[in-house]
GROMACS .gro file of C-alpha atoms in nm:
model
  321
    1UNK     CA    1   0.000   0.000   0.000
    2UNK     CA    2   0.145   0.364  -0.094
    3UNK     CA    3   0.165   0.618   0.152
    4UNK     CA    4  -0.104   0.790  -0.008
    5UNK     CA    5  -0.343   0.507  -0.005
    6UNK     CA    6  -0.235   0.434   0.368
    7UNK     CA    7  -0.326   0.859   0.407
    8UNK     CA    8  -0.677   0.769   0.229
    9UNK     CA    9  -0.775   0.465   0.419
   10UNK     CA   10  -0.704   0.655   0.775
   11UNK     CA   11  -0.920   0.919   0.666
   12UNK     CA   12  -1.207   0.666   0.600
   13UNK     CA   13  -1.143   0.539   0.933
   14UNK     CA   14  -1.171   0.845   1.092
   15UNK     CA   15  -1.483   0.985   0.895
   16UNK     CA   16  -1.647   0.705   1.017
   17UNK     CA   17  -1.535   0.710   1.362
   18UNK     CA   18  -1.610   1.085   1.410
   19UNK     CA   19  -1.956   1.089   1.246
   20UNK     CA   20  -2.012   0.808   1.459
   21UNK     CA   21  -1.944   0.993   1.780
   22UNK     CA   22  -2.161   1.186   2.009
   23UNK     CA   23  -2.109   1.523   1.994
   24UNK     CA   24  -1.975   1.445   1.595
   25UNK     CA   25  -1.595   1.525   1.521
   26UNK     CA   26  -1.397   1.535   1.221
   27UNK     CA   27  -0.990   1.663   1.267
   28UNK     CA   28  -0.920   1.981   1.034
   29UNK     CA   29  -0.616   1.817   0.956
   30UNK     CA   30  -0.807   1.642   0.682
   31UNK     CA   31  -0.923   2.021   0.570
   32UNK     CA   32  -0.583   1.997   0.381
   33UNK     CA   33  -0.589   1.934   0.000
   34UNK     CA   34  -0.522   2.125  -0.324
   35UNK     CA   35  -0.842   2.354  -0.252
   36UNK     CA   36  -0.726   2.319   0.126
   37UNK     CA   37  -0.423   2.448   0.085
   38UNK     CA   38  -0.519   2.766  -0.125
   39UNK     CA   39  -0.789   2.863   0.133
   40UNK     CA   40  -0.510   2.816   0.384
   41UNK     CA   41  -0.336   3.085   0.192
   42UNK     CA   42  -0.558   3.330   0.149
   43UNK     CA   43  -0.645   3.278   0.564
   44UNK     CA   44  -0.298   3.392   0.636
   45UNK     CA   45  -0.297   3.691   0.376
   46UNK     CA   46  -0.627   3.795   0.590
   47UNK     CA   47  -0.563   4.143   0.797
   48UNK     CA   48  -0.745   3.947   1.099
   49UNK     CA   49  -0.464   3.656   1.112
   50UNK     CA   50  -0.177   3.774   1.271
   51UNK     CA   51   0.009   3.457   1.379
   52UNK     CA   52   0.161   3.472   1.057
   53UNK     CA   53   0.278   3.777   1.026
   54UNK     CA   54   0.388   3.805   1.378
   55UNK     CA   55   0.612   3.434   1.325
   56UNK     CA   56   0.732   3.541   0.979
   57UNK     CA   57   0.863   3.872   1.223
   58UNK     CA   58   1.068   3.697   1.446
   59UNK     CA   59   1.219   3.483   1.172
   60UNK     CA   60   1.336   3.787   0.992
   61UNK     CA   61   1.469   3.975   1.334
   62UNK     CA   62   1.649   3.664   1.463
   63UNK     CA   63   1.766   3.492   1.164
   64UNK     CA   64   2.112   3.554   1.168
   65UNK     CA   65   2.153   3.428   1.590
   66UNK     CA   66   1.912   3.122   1.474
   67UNK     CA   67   2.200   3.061   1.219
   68UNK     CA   68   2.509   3.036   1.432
   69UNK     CA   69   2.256   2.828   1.661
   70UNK     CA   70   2.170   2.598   1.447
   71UNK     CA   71   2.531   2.562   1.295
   72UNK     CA   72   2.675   2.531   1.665
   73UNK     CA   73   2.778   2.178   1.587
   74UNK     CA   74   2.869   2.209   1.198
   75UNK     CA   75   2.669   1.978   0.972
   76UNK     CA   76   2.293   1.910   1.029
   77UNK     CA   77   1.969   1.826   0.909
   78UNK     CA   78   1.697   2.066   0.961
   79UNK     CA   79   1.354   1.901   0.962
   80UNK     CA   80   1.025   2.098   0.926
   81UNK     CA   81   0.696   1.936   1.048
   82UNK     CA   82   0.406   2.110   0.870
   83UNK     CA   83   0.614   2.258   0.622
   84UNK     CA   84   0.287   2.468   0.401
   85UNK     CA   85   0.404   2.641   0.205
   86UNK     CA   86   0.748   2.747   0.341
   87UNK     CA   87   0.689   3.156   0.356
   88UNK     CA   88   0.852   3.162   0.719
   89UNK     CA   89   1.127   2.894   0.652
   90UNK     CA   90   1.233   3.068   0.328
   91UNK     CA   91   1.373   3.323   0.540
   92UNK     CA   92   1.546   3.081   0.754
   93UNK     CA   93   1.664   2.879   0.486
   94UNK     CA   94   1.833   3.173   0.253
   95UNK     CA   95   1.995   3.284   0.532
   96UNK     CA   96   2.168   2.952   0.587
   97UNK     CA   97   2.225   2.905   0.232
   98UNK     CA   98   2.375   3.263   0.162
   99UNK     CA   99   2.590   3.211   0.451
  100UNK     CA  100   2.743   2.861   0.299
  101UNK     CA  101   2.635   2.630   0.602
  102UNK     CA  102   2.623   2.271   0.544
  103UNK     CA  103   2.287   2.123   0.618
  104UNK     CA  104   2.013   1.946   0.456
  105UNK     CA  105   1.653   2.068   0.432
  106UNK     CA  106   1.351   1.815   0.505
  107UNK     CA  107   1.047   1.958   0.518
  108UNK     CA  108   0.742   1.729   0.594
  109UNK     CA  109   0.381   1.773   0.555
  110UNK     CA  110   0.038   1.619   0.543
  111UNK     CA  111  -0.062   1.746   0.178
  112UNK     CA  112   0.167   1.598  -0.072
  113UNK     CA  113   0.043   1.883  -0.289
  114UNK     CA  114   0.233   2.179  -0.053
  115UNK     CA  115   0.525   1.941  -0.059
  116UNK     CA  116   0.523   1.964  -0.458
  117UNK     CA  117   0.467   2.288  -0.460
  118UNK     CA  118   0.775   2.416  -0.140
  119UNK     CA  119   1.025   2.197  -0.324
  120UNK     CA  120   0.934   2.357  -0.674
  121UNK     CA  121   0.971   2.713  -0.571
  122UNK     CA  122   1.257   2.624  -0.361
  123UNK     CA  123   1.484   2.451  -0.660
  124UNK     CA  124   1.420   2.814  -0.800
  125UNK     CA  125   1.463   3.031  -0.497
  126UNK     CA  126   1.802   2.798  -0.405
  127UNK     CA  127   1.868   2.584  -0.662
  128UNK     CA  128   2.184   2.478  -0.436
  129UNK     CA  129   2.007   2.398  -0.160
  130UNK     CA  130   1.941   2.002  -0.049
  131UNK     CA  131   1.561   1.961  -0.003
  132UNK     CA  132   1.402   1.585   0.061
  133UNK     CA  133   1.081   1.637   0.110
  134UNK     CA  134   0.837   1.377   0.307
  135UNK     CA  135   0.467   1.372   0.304
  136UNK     CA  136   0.295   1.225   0.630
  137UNK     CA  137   0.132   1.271   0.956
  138UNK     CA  138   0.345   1.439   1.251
  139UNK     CA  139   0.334   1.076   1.462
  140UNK     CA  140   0.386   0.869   1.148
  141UNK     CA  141   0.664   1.100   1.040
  142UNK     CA  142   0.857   1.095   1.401
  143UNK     CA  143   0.888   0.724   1.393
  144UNK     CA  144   1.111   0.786   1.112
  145UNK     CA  145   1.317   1.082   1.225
  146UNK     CA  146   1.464   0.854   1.499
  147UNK     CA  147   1.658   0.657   1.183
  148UNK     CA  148   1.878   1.086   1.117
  149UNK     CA  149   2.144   1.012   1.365
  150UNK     CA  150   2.450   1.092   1.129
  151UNK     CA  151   2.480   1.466   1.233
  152UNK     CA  152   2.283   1.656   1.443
  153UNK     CA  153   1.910   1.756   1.421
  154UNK     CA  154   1.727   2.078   1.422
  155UNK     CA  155   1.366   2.035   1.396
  156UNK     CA  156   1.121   2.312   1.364
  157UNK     CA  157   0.758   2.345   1.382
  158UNK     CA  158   0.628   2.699   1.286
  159UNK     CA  159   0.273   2.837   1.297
  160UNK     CA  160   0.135   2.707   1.667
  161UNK     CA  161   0.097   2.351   1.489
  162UNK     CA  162   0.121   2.239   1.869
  163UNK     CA  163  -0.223   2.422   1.939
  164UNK     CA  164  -0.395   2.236   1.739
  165UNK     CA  165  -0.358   1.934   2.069
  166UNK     CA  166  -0.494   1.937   2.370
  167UNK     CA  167  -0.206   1.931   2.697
  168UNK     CA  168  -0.215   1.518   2.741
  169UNK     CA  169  -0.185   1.516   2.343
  170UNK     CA  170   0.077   1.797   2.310
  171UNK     CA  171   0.332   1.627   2.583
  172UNK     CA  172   0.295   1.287   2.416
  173UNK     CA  173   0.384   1.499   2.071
  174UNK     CA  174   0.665   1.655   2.232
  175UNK     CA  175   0.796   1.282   2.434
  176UNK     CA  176   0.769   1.154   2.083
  177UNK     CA  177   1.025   1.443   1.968
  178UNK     CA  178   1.233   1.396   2.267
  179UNK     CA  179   1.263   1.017   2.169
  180UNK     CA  180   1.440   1.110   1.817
  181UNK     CA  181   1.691   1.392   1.974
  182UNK     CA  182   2.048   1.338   2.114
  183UNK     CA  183   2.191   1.584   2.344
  184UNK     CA  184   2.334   1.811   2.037
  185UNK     CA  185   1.942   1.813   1.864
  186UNK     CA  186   1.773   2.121   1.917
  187UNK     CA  187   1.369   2.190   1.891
  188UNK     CA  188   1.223   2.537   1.758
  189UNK     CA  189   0.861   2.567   1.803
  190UNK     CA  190   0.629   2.807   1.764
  191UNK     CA  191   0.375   2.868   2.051
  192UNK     CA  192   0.063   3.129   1.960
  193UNK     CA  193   0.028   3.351   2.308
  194UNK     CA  194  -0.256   3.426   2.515
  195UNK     CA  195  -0.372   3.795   2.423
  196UNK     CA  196  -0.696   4.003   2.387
  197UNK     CA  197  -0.971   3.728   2.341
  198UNK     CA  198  -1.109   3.976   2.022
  199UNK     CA  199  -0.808   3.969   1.876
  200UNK     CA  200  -0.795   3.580   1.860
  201UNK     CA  201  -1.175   3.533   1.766
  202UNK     CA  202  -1.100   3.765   1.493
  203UNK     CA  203  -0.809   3.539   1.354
  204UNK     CA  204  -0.998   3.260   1.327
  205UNK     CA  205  -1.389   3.408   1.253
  206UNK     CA  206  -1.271   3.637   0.974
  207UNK     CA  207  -1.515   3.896   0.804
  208UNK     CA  208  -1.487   3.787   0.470
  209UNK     CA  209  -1.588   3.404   0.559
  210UNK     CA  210  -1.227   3.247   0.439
  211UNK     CA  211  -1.232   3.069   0.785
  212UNK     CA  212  -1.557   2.893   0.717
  213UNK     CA  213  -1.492   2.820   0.371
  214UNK     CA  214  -1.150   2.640   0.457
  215UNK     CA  215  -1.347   2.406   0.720
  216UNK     CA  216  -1.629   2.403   0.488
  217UNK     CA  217  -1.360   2.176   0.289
  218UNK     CA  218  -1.377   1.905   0.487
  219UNK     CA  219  -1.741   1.825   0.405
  220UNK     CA  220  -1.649   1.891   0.006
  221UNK     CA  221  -1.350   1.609   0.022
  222UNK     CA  222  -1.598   1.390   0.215
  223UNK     CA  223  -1.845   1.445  -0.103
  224UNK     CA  224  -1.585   1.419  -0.323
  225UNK     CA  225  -1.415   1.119  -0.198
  226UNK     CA  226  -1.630   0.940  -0.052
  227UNK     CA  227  -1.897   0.978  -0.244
  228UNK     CA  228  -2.112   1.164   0.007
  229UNK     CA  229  -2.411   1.441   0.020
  230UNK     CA  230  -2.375   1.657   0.249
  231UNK     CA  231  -2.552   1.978   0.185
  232UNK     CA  232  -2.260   2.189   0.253
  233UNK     CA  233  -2.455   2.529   0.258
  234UNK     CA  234  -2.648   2.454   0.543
  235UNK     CA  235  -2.343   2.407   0.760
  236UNK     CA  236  -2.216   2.753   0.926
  237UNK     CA  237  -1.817   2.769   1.072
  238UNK     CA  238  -1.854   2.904   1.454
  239UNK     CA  239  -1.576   2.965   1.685
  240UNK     CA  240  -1.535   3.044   1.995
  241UNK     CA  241  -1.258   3.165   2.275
  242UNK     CA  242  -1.208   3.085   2.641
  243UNK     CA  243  -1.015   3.303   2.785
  244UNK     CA  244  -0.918   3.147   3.072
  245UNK     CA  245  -0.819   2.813   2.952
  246UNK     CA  246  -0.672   2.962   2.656
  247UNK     CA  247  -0.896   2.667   2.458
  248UNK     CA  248  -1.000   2.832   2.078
  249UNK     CA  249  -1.272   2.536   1.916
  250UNK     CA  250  -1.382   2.520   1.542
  251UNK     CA  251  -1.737   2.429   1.461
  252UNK     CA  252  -1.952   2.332   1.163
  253UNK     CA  253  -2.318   2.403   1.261
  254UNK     CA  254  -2.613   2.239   1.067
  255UNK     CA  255  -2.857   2.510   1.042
  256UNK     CA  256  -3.053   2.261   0.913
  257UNK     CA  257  -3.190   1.899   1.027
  258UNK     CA  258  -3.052   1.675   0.761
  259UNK     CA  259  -2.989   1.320   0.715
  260UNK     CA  260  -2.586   1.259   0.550
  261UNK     CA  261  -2.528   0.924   0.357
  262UNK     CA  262  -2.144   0.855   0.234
  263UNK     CA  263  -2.224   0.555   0.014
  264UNK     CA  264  -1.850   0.453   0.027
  265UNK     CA  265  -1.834   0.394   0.390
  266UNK     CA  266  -2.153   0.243   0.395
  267UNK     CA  267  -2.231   0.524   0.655
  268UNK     CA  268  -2.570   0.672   0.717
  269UNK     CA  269  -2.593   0.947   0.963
  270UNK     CA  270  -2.853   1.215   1.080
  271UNK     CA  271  -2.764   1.559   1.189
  272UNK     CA  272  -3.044   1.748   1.428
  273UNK     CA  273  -3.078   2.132   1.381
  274UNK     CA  274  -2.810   2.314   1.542
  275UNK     CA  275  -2.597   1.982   1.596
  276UNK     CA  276  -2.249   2.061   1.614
  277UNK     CA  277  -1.914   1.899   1.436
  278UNK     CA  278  -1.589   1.981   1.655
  279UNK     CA  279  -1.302   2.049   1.396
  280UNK     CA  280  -1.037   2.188   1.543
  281UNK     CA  281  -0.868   2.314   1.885
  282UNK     CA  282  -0.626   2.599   1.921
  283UNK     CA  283  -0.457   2.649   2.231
  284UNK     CA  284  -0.263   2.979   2.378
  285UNK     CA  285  -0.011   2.981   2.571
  286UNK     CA  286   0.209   3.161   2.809
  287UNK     CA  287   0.519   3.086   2.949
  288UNK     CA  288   0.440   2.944   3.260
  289UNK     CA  289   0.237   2.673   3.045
  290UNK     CA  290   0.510   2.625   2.794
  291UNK     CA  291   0.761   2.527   3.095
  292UNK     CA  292   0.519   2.277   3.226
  293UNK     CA  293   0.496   2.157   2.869
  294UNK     CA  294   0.838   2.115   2.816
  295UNK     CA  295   0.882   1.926   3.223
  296UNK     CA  296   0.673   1.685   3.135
  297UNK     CA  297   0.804   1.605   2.770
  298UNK     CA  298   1.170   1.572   2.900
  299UNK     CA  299   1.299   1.883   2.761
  300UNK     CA  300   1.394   2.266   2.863
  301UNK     CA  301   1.363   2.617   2.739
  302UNK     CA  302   1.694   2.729   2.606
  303UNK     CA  303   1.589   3.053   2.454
  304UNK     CA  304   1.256   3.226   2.380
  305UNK     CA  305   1.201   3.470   2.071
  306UNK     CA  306   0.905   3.684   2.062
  307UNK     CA  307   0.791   3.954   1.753
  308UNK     CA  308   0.790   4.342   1.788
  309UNK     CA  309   0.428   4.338   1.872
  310UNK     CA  310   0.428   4.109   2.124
  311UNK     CA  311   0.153   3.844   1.989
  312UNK     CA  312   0.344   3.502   1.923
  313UNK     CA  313   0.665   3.340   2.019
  314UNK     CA  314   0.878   3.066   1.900
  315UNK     CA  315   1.079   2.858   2.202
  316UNK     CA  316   1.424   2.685   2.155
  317UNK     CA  317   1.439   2.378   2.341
  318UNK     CA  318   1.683   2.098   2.429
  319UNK     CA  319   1.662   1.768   2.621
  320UNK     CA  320   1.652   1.797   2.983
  321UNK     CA  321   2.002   1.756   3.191
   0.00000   0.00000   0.00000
């Protein structure tokens, strides 16, 4: 079986298993294909989402010290989880590659389709650079990293990927990491920060309706793919914010009662007015919460970088001594 048919069949499983469910649930890291991907793009060209412009800020300010950091040990690989579409990393990457250092680039995603497209632009953008790209889930993915023990590791994960977990499923993400570093690896993750609750519904309940499009796209590659019917119209993107856990959830409403069949899994299931579909967590953070994190994964806080305006930060970690 090919990776991608491996990718198709747990998708099935999990359609099945979160339509199943009471209250329903489907993961938005299914949301990802070719349409996926574009909506993702025009989400973080949106004035309301600021994680990526406040990420793609401390890149820029720090690259140069995240350079000699990275290099501190000559030769290494630098491994991307969640890869996209590389905007951030580019940064990163030119800076290394401008600056001679020896290291290869591995950038690993869900979509084979961002894959394509990162190592396309980047044979243009650095046609010198090394780039192996890998498509496949984080936990899949990390059962392989543990085989790059030649030189050291840096592995990066940009964009608050690590909100999209709850804290039981985040420390078992970052004990899996932990499991594939040596004392030399290093960790760079990105960690979106607990702010004005507006400011974070706005990110993710935009004005123009990108938001609910891009989760709408879940229900369109469960039509497509699995030969289903949901009425896609009649299912409204809600989010909402708790401030004090720090806990943003995703929603697809049915405004309507409707009864969903997708022929291919044999699945028949009814959806009441108002009945909800969880898609998606995204957890804040503040320090405090990042070093309990990082306690109870086995690692510790080297350095933290945070933008100009104060919104996001990306921690450097290491294995615990």
């Amino acid at each position: 079986m090919t990776k991608q048919e491996t990718f198709q069949l747990e998708f099935e499983n999990h359609v099945k298993e979160g339509l199943s469910a009471f209250p329903k649930f489907l993961s938005s890291k299914y949301i990802y294909d070719d349409r996926g991907d574009e909506l993702f793009q025009q989400i973080m060209a949106l004035p309301e989402y600021y994680l990526t412009k406040a990420e793609f800020n401390i890149v820029e300010t720090h690259k140069s010290k995240l350079r000699k950091v990275f290099n501190a040990h000559g030769a290494f690989d630098l491994i991307e989880l969640g890869a996209g579409d590389g905007k951030k990393t580019k940064v990163l990457l030119k800076e290394l590659v401008l600056n001679e250092v020896e290291f290869t680039y591995i950038p690993i995603d869900i979509s084979q389709h961002a894959i394509d497209d990162l190592t396309h632009s980047l044979t243009t953008l650095l046609p010198s650079l090394e780039v192996q790209g890998e498509q496949g889930t984080y936990f899949k993915v990390l059962e392989r990293l543990a085989t790059y023990n030649k030189r050291p590791k840096v592995i990066i994960v940009l964009g608050s990927n690590i909100g999209n977990l709850e804290h039981p499923q985040a420390i078992d993400f970052l004990k899996k990491i932990k499991e594939v570093m040596s004392s030399k690896d290093l960790l760079f993750m990105g960690f979106d920060q607990k702010k004005n609750p507006l400011t974070i519904q706005n990110a993710y309940a935009d004005s123009q309706g990108v938001t609910q499009e891009f989760n709408r796209n879940l229900l369109h590659r469960i039509n497509k793919e699995m030969d289903g019917n949901f009425p896609v119209d009649n299912f409204e993107h809600w989010e909402s914010y708790d401030p004090e856990t720090g806990t943003a959830k995703s929603f697809l409403i049915a405004t309507e009662s409707c009864e969903v069949e997708i022929k291919k899994l044999q699945l028949k299931t009814f959806f009441k007015k108002w009945e909800t579909i969880h898609c998606e967590i995204s957890q804040k953070y503040d320090d405090d919460t990042v070093e309990w994190l990082a306690h109870q994964s086995g690692l510790q806080i080297e350095e933290i970088y945070e933008d100009h305006q104060k919104l996001f930060k990306d921690y450097l970690f290491k294995i615990k001594k």
